[in-house]
CSV table of C-alpha atoms in Angstrom, one decimal:
chain,number,residue,atom,x,y,z
T,167,MET,CA,105.4,119.0,4.3
T,168,VAL,CA,101.8,120.2,4.1
T,169,SER,CA,99.1,120.0,6.7
T,170,LYS,CA,95.3,119.9,5.9
T,171,GLY,CA,92.4,118.3,7.7
T,172,GLY,CA,95.0,117.0,10.5
T,173,LEU,CA,96.8,115.2,8.0
T,174,HIS,CA,100.1,115.8,6.5
T,175,TYR,CA,101.0,115.4,3.0
T,176,TRP,CA,104.1,115.3,0.7
T,177,MET,CA,104.8,118.4,-2.2
T,178,GLN,CA,107.5,118.9,-4.6
T,179,SER,CA,109.6,122.2,-3.5
T,180,GLU,CA,109.0,124.4,-5.7
T,181,ASP,CA,112.3,127.2,-5.0
T,182,PHE,CA,114.7,124.5,-3.7
T,183,ASP,CA,118.0,126.6,-2.1
T,184,LEU,CA,120.8,124.5,-1.6
T,185,ALA,CA,122.1,127.3,0.8
T,186,HIS,CA,119.8,126.6,3.4
T,187,HIS,CA,120.3,122.9,3.9
T,188,PHE,CA,124.3,123.1,3.4
T,189,VAL,CA,126.0,124.2,5.9
T,190,HIS,CA,130.0,124.7,5.6
T,191,VAL,CA,131.3,125.4,9.8
T,192,ALA,CA,135.0,124.6,11.2
T,193,LEU,CA,135.3,123.7,14.8
T,194,PRO,CA,136.5,126.3,17.5
T,195,LYS,CA,140.2,125.8,18.7
T,196,PRO,CA,141.6,123.1,20.1
T,197,GLY,CA,139.3,121.2,17.7
T,198,ARG,CA,139.2,118.2,19.7
T,199,ILE,CA,136.2,115.8,19.3
T,200,ARG,CA,135.3,117.3,22.5
T,201,GLU,CA,134.5,120.1,20.3
T,202,LEU,CA,132.7,118.4,17.9
T,203,LEU,CA,130.2,116.5,20.2
T,204,ALA,CA,129.5,120.3,21.6
T,205,MET,CA,128.9,121.7,18.8
T,206,VAL,CA,126.5,118.6,17.5
T,207,SER,CA,124.5,119.3,20.9
T,208,ARG,CA,124.1,122.4,20.1
T,209,VAL,CA,122.5,122.2,16.1
T,210,HIS,CA,120.8,118.7,17.5
T,211,CYS,CA,118.3,121.3,19.6
T,212,GLY,CA,116.7,123.0,16.7
T,213,HIS,CA,113.5,122.5,14.9
T,214,LEU,CA,113.7,121.9,11.1
T,215,ASP,CA,111.9,124.5,9.5
T,216,ARG,CA,108.5,122.3,7.9
T,217,ALA,CA,108.5,125.1,4.9
T,218,TYR,CA,111.7,123.1,3.4
T,219,PRO,CA,112.5,120.1,2.3
T,220,LEU,CA,113.6,118.3,5.5
T,221,TRP,CA,116.6,118.0,6.3
T,222,GLN,CA,120.3,119.7,7.2
T,223,MET,CA,123.8,118.6,6.3
T,224,TYR,CA,126.6,120.2,7.9
T,225,LEU,CA,130.4,120.0,6.7
T,226,ILE,CA,132.7,120.2,9.8
T,227,GLU,CA,136.8,121.5,9.5
T,228,GLY,CA,139.2,122.3,12.1
T,229,LEU,CA,139.9,119.0,13.5
T,230,ALA,CA,143.1,118.5,15.1
T,231,ASP,CA,144.1,115.7,13.4
T,232,GLY,CA,143.5,116.8,10.1
T,233,ARG,CA,140.3,115.4,9.9
T,234,PHE,CA,136.8,116.5,9.1
T,235,ALA,CA,132.9,115.8,10.0
T,236,VAL,CA,130.1,115.8,8.6
T,237,TYR,CA,126.5,116.3,10.1
T,238,ILE,CA,122.9,115.0,8.3
T,239,LYS,CA,119.7,116.3,10.1
T,240,VAL,CA,116.4,114.5,9.0
T,241,HIS,CA,113.2,114.3,10.1
T,242,HIS,CA,112.2,110.8,10.9
T,243,ALA,CA,108.9,111.4,8.7
T,244,LEU,CA,111.0,111.5,5.7
T,245,MET,CA,113.4,108.6,6.5
T,246,ASP,CA,114.0,105.9,9.1
T,247,GLY,CA,117.3,104.3,10.2
T,248,ILE,CA,118.2,102.2,7.2
T,249,ALA,CA,116.3,104.1,4.5
T,250,GLY,CA,119.0,107.3,5.9
T,251,ILE,CA,122.0,104.9,5.5
T,252,ARG,CA,121.3,103.0,2.8
T,253,LEU,CA,121.1,106.6,0.9
T,254,LEU,CA,124.3,107.6,2.4
T,255,MET,CA,126.2,104.2,0.8
T,256,ARG,CA,124.5,105.2,-2.7
T,257,SER,CA,127.2,108.2,-2.2
T,258,MET,CA,130.4,106.1,-1.2
T,259,SER,CA,132.6,103.6,-2.4
T,260,THR,CA,134.9,100.9,-1.0
T,261,ASN,CA,136.8,102.2,-4.1
T,262,LEU,CA,138.6,105.3,-3.4
T,263,ASP,CA,139.1,106.2,-6.4
T,264,THR,CA,135.7,105.8,-7.4
T,265,SER,CA,134.0,107.4,-4.6
T,266,LEU,CA,135.5,110.9,-6.6
T,267,THR,CA,133.2,110.4,-8.9
T,268,LEU,CA,130.2,109.6,-7.0
T,269,PRO,CA,127.2,112.5,-6.0
T,270,PRO,CA,126.3,114.2,-3.0
T,271,PRO,CA,123.9,112.9,-1.0
T,272,TRP,CA,121.0,115.5,-1.9
T,273,GLU,CA,121.9,114.8,-5.3
T,274,VAL,CA,121.5,110.8,-5.7
T,275,PRO,CA,118.2,109.1,-7.6
T,276,THR,CA,115.6,107.4,-5.5
T,277,GLN,CA,115.1,104.5,-6.6
T,278,ARG,CA,111.4,104.0,-5.0
T,279,SER,CA,109.4,100.7,-6.1
T,280,LYS,CA,105.7,100.7,-7.4
T,281,PRO,CA,103.7,101.6,-4.6
T,282,ARG,CA,102.4,98.5,-2.7
T,283,HIS,CA,99.8,100.6,-0.4
T,284,LEU,CA,96.9,102.3,-1.9
T,285,PRO,CA,97.9,106.0,-2.1
T,286,LEU,CA,97.2,108.7,0.5
T,287,PRO,CA,94.6,111.5,-1.3
T,288,SER,CA,95.5,114.5,-1.7
T,289,PRO,CA,95.4,117.8,0.7
T,290,THR,CA,92.0,118.3,-1.3
T,291,SER,CA,90.2,115.2,-1.1
T,292,GLY,CA,89.8,115.3,3.0
T,293,GLY,CA,90.7,112.8,5.9
T,294,LEU,CA,87.2,110.7,5.6
T,295,SER,CA,89.0,109.4,1.9
T,296,ALA,CA,92.5,109.0,3.8
T,297,LEU,CA,90.7,106.5,7.0
T,298,ARG,CA,89.0,104.5,4.3
T,299,SER,CA,92.0,103.8,2.6
T,300,LEU,CA,94.4,102.3,5.5
T,301,ALA,CA,91.4,100.2,6.4
T,302,ARG,CA,91.6,98.7,3.4
T,303,GLU,CA,95.0,98.7,3.6
T,304,HIS,CA,95.1,96.4,7.1
T,305,VAL,CA,91.2,94.6,6.5
T,306,GLY,CA,93.6,90.9,6.2
T,307,SER,CA,95.6,92.0,9.2
T,308,VAL,CA,92.8,91.5,11.4
T,309,VAL,CA,92.4,87.7,12.1
T,310,PRO,CA,96.2,87.3,12.8
T,311,VAL,CA,97.2,89.9,15.6
T,312,VAL,CA,93.6,89.0,17.5
T,313,ARG,CA,95.4,85.7,17.4
T,314,GLU,CA,98.7,87.4,18.2
T,315,LEU,CA,97.2,89.4,21.0
T,316,ARG,CA,95.3,86.8,22.5
T,317,SER,CA,98.2,84.8,23.0
T,318,ASN,CA,99.8,88.1,24.9
T,319,VAL,CA,96.3,87.9,27.1
T,320,ARG,CA,97.5,84.6,28.2
T,321,ASP,CA,101.2,85.2,29.0
T,322,ILE,CA,99.8,88.2,30.8
T,323,ILE,CA,97.8,85.9,33.4
T,324,ARG,CA,100.5,83.1,33.3
T,325,ARG,CA,102.8,86.0,34.1
T,326,ASN,CA,105.3,85.0,31.9
T,327,PRO,CA,108.7,87.7,32.4
T,328,ASP,CA,109.6,87.1,29.1
T,329,PHE,CA,106.2,89.4,27.3
T,330,VAL,CA,106.9,93.6,27.8
T,331,PHE,CA,104.3,95.8,26.6
T,332,ALA,CA,104.5,99.4,26.6
T,333,GLY,CA,103.1,100.8,30.3
T,334,GLN,CA,104.9,98.4,32.0
T,335,ALA,CA,108.0,100.3,32.9
T,336,PRO,CA,108.7,101.7,36.2
T,337,ARG,CA,109.3,105.3,36.0
T,338,THR,CA,112.3,106.6,36.0
T,339,ILE,CA,114.7,110.1,35.3
T,340,PHE,CA,114.6,109.5,32.1
T,341,ASN,CA,111.0,109.3,32.2
T,342,GLN,CA,109.8,113.1,32.5
T,343,LYS,CA,109.1,116.4,30.4
T,344,VAL,CA,112.3,117.3,28.3
T,345,SER,CA,113.9,120.5,27.2
T,346,ALA,CA,115.5,122.2,24.5
T,347,THR,CA,118.4,121.6,25.4
T,348,ARG,CA,120.2,118.6,24.2
T,349,ARG,CA,123.6,116.8,25.0
T,350,PHE,CA,125.3,113.9,22.3
T,351,ALA,CA,127.9,111.6,23.2
T,352,ALA,CA,129.7,109.1,21.1
T,353,GLN,CA,132.2,105.8,20.9
T,354,SER,CA,132.7,103.1,18.9
T,355,TYR,CA,133.1,99.3,20.7
T,356,SER,CA,134.9,96.0,18.9
T,357,THR,CA,132.6,94.3,17.2
T,358,PRO,CA,134.8,91.2,17.1
T,359,ARG,CA,134.4,91.1,20.9
T,360,ILE,CA,130.5,91.8,21.4
T,361,LYS,CA,130.5,88.8,19.0
T,362,ALA,CA,132.8,86.5,21.2
T,363,VAL,CA,130.5,87.1,24.3
T,364,ALA,CA,127.5,86.2,21.8
T,365,GLU,CA,128.8,83.0,20.9
T,366,ALA,CA,129.9,82.0,23.9
T,367,TYR,CA,126.4,82.5,25.2
T,368,GLY,CA,124.4,81.5,22.3
T,369,ALA,CA,123.0,84.5,22.2
T,370,THR,CA,123.2,87.1,19.1
T,371,ALA,CA,124.7,90.1,18.8
T,372,ASN,CA,122.1,92.4,19.3
T,373,ASP,CA,121.9,90.8,22.4
T,374,VAL,CA,125.0,91.2,23.7
T,375,VAL,CA,124.7,95.1,22.8
T,376,LEU,CA,121.4,95.6,24.9
T,377,ALA,CA,123.4,93.6,27.7
T,378,MET,CA,125.6,96.3,27.7
T,379,CYS,CA,122.9,99.1,28.0
T,380,ALA,CA,121.3,97.3,30.9
T,381,GLY,CA,124.7,97.1,32.5
T,382,ALA,CA,125.8,100.6,31.7
T,383,LEU,CA,122.1,102.1,32.5
T,384,ARG,CA,121.9,100.3,36.0
T,385,ARG,CA,125.0,101.5,37.0
T,386,TYR,CA,124.1,105.0,36.2
T,387,LEU,CA,121.4,105.2,37.7
T,388,LEU,CA,122.8,103.3,41.0
T,389,ASP,CA,125.6,107.0,40.8
T,390,LEU,CA,122.4,108.8,41.2
T,391,GLY,CA,120.6,107.0,43.6
T,392,GLU,CA,118.3,106.3,40.9
T,393,LEU,CA,117.3,102.9,40.0
T,394,PRO,CA,113.9,101.5,40.9
T,395,LYS,CA,113.5,97.9,41.8
T,396,ARG,CA,111.7,97.0,39.1
T,397,PRO,CA,113.9,96.1,35.5
T,398,LEU,CA,114.2,99.2,33.4
T,399,VAL,CA,111.8,98.8,29.8
T,400,ALA,CA,113.8,99.2,26.4
T,401,ALA,CA,111.8,100.2,23.5
T,402,VAL,CA,113.3,97.9,20.6
T,403,PRO,CA,112.6,99.4,17.2
T,404,VAL,CA,112.6,96.0,14.3
T,405,SER,CA,113.4,96.4,11.2
T,406,VAL,CA,109.6,94.8,8.9
T,407,ARG,CA,111.2,96.3,5.8
T,408,ARG,CA,110.9,93.9,2.8
T,409,GLU,CA,113.9,92.4,0.9
T,410,GLY,CA,114.1,95.8,-2.2
T,411,SER,CA,111.4,97.8,0.1
T,412,ASP,CA,113.0,101.8,-0.6
T,413,HIS,CA,110.2,103.3,1.2
T,414,ALA,CA,110.9,105.8,4.2
T,415,ASN,CA,109.7,103.7,7.2
T,416,GLU,CA,109.2,100.3,8.0
T,417,VAL,CA,109.5,100.0,11.4
T,418,SER,CA,107.9,98.2,14.2
T,419,PHE,CA,108.7,97.9,18.1
T,420,THR,CA,109.0,95.3,20.7
T,421,PHE,CA,109.7,96.1,24.3
T,422,CYS,CA,112.0,94.3,25.8
T,423,HIS,CA,113.3,94.1,29.9
T,424,LEU,CA,116.3,94.9,30.5
T,425,ALA,CA,116.8,92.6,33.7
T,426,THR,CA,118.5,96.1,35.6
T,427,HIS,CA,117.3,94.6,39.0
T,428,LEU,CA,119.9,91.7,38.6
T,429,TYR,CA,123.0,92.3,39.7
T,430,ASN,CA,124.9,89.6,37.9
T,431,PRO,CA,125.8,90.1,34.2
T,432,GLU,CA,125.7,87.0,33.4
T,433,ALA,CA,122.0,86.6,34.5
T,434,ARG,CA,121.2,90.1,32.9
T,435,LEU,CA,122.2,88.8,29.7
T,436,ARG,CA,120.4,85.5,30.2
T,437,ALA,CA,117.4,87.1,30.8
T,438,ILE,CA,117.4,89.7,27.7
T,439,ASN,CA,118.8,86.6,25.5
T,440,SER,CA,115.3,84.9,26.4
T,441,CYS,CA,113.2,87.7,26.0
T,442,MET,CA,114.3,89.1,22.7
T,443,ASP,CA,113.9,85.2,22.2
T,444,TYR,CA,110.6,85.7,22.7
T,445,ASN,CA,110.1,88.3,20.7
T,446,LYS,CA,111.6,87.6,17.8
T,447,ALA,CA,109.3,84.2,17.6
T,448,HIS,CA,105.9,86.0,17.4
T,449,LEU,CA,107.5,88.4,15.2
T,450,GLN,CA,108.0,85.7,13.0
T,451,ARG,CA,104.7,85.0,13.3
T,452,LEU,CA,103.1,87.9,11.6
T,453,SER,CA,104.0,90.0,8.2
T,454,PRO,CA,105.2,93.0,8.1
T,455,ASP,CA,101.9,94.9,7.9
T,456,GLN,CA,100.3,92.8,11.1
T,457,SER,CA,103.3,93.2,13.2
T,458,LEU,CA,102.8,97.2,12.8
T,459,VAL,CA,99.0,96.7,13.8
T,460,CYS,CA,100.1,94.8,16.3
T,461,SER,CA,102.8,96.7,18.2
T,462,ALA,CA,99.9,99.2,18.0
T,463,PHE,CA,97.6,97.4,19.6
T,464,LYS,CA,100.2,97.1,21.8
T,465,LEU,CA,101.4,100.7,22.8
T,466,LEU,CA,97.9,101.0,23.9
T,467,PRO,CA,97.7,100.0,28.1
T,468,GLY,CA,101.0,102.5,28.3
T,469,ALA,CA,99.6,105.0,25.7
T,470,LEU,CA,96.2,105.4,28.0
T,471,ASN,CA,98.0,105.5,31.2
T,472,ALA,CA,100.0,108.0,30.3
T,473,VAL,CA,96.9,110.1,29.6
T,474,THR,CA,94.3,109.4,32.1
T,475,ARG,CA,97.9,108.7,34.9
T,476,LEU,CA,95.6,106.3,36.2
T,477,VAL,CA,99.0,104.3,37.4
T,478,ASP,CA,101.9,107.3,38.0
T,479,ASN,CA,104.8,105.2,38.6
T,480,SER,CA,104.3,103.3,35.4
T,481,ALA,CA,105.9,104.5,31.9
T,482,LEU,CA,105.3,103.5,28.2
T,483,ALA,CA,109.5,102.4,28.1
T,484,ASN,CA,112.3,104.1,29.9
T,485,VAL,CA,114.8,104.1,27.1
T,486,ILE,CA,114.6,103.8,23.6
T,487,ILE,CA,117.3,101.5,22.0
T,488,SER,CA,117.9,101.1,18.1
T,489,HIS,CA,120.5,98.8,16.3
T,490,VAL,CA,120.8,100.1,13.0
T,491,PRO,CA,122.9,97.3,10.2
T,492,GLY,CA,125.4,99.7,8.3
T,493,PRO,CA,128.2,98.8,6.1
T,494,ARG,CA,129.8,96.0,6.2
T,495,ARG,CA,133.2,97.1,4.4
T,496,PRO,CA,135.3,100.4,4.5
T,497,LEU,CA,133.7,103.4,2.6
T,498,TYR,CA,135.1,106.2,1.1
T,499,TRP,CA,133.3,109.8,0.4
T,500,GLN,CA,135.2,111.7,-1.8
T,501,GLY,CA,138.6,110.4,-1.5
T,502,ALA,CA,138.5,110.3,2.7
T,503,LYS,CA,138.6,106.8,5.0
T,504,LEU,CA,135.3,107.0,6.7
T,505,CYS,CA,136.2,106.3,10.6
T,506,GLY,CA,132.9,106.4,12.6
T,507,LEU,CA,129.2,107.0,11.9
T,508,TYR,CA,127.5,107.8,14.8
T,509,PRO,CA,123.8,108.2,15.2
T,510,ALA,CA,122.4,111.5,17.1
T,511,SER,CA,118.9,110.0,17.4
T,512,LEU,CA,115.7,111.7,18.5
T,513,VAL,CA,114.4,112.2,22.9
T,514,VAL,CA,110.5,112.5,23.3
T,515,ASP,CA,108.9,113.5,27.0
T,516,SER,CA,108.8,110.6,28.7
T,517,GLY,CA,111.7,109.5,26.5
T,518,ALA,CA,114.8,111.7,27.7
T,519,LEU,CA,117.4,109.6,26.4
T,520,ASN,CA,118.2,107.7,23.2
T,521,ILE,CA,120.4,104.8,22.5
T,522,THR,CA,121.4,104.2,18.7
T,523,LEU,CA,124.0,101.7,17.0
T,524,ILE,CA,125.3,101.1,13.7
T,525,SER,CA,127.1,97.9,13.2
T,526,ARG,CA,130.0,98.8,10.7
T,527,HIS,CA,132.4,96.2,9.6
T,528,ASP,CA,135.1,95.7,12.9
T,529,PHE,CA,133.0,98.4,14.8
T,530,VAL,CA,129.5,99.1,16.5
T,531,ASP,CA,129.4,103.2,16.6
T,532,VAL,CA,127.3,104.4,19.2
T,533,GLY,CA,125.1,107.4,19.7
T,534,LEU,CA,124.0,108.8,22.7
T,535,ILE,CA,121.0,111.8,22.4
T,536,ALA,CA,119.6,113.3,25.6
T,537,CYS,CA,117.7,116.2,27.0
T,538,ARG,CA,121.0,117.7,29.1
T,539,LYS,CA,118.8,118.9,31.9
T,540,ALA,CA,116.8,115.4,32.3
T,541,VAL,CA,120.1,113.2,31.9
T,542,PRO,CA,122.7,115.3,33.9
T,543,GLN,CA,126.5,113.6,32.7
T,544,VAL,CA,125.3,111.3,29.9
T,545,GLN,CA,128.7,110.8,28.2
T,546,ARG,CA,129.5,109.0,31.6
T,547,LEU,CA,127.7,106.2,30.0
T,548,LEU,CA,130.1,105.9,26.8
T,549,GLN,CA,132.6,104.6,29.5
T,550,TYR,CA,130.0,102.7,31.4
T,551,LEU,CA,129.1,100.4,27.9
T,552,GLU,CA,133.1,99.6,27.8
T,553,ASP,CA,132.5,98.4,31.8
T,554,ALA,CA,129.5,96.1,31.1
T,555,LEU,CA,131.4,94.6,27.9
T,556,LEU,CA,134.4,93.2,30.6
T,557,GLU,CA,131.9,92.4,32.9
T,558,LEU,CA,130.5,90.4,30.3
T,559,GLU,CA,134.0,89.2,28.8
T,560,ALA,CA,135.3,88.3,32.4
T,561,THR,CA,132.5,86.2,32.9
T,562,ILE,CA,134.2,83.8,29.7
T,563,HIS,CA,136.9,83.2,31.6
T,564,ALA,CA,135.3,82.7,34.7
T,565,THR,CA,132.8,80.4,34.0
T,566,VAL,CA,132.1,77.3,31.7
T,567,ILE,CA,129.4,77.7,29.2
T,568,PRO,CA,127.2,75.3,29.1
T,569,ASN,CA,125.8,73.6,25.3
């Protein structure tokens, strides 16, 4: 990636060196999951060198149970979560024998469709041409977006609790400047258990996952004496990827309050379900391009406040919670069965905690990445997520759920 005139461009690497990107390491003894997570936490701290293609892959041996791990680090500018999962799946197979013949991820050919958007100019043509091409691309999106923003204003006036915008979140320990240190924690949860709760309440599995995160974050902040009176707000990435698209990044954002001011787990789930239903209904009115433009406008109040600090006790959002669909069947890589697919995303200033989940046939694999200094003992959230799911399951057996 190169930069000119404040804009970034991709260039073909003339001297690609696999040794710079592929690293073979071994865990220190005793080779527990604890040592693996500690290693991932360390290597996740460093930045990728923009003088090289923006990815690295670590083959990690030395786990006590005979398994091995693969850690892949990719810059988000190169691909989003769904594009990354698709790339990985092309190097795996549902058949053990077939998996032995597939190429490694860095040799998987990309089958990019014909560009739908006007191309960005070359580095020599300058920034004005780039702005003109982007304006032409989105001119047809203006009217529906304006209509949607008017609807948002009406919801603000009516104080619709389901409408959440950037900058509405209370400031928490997650909303501070991050250090260079990271802490990674990961665990799997049963998909059938999550779906059973969703079906009982007429919600989606994603609603239940958000409710689990709400319960876990509420308890974590209570332990620290840091739970705000206003509900936490999650920024929830939403894929606007078209069927068959192979573009690197096609992600919009929506915002959901996590109802952490409510003690009752059932009430939290119902509030989250209502908020997400509202968001989905509004997103369905927009095309993918219009959704991206509308999301940008919704970020403005929080972005302006982040710069001006006119409202000092508010933040853009408290946490990013992303749920990425993964493989629906067991997969094999070079003859080895995939036992877990744990995402390690990124944290930024005023966003010291990121929760990303991947649905993988019978499991939801959760990866927590946090600034070690801002979010102490983030691994406690793993147990709190399990406890939150148990609480929701208990409400099913304790009450009669109305149709």
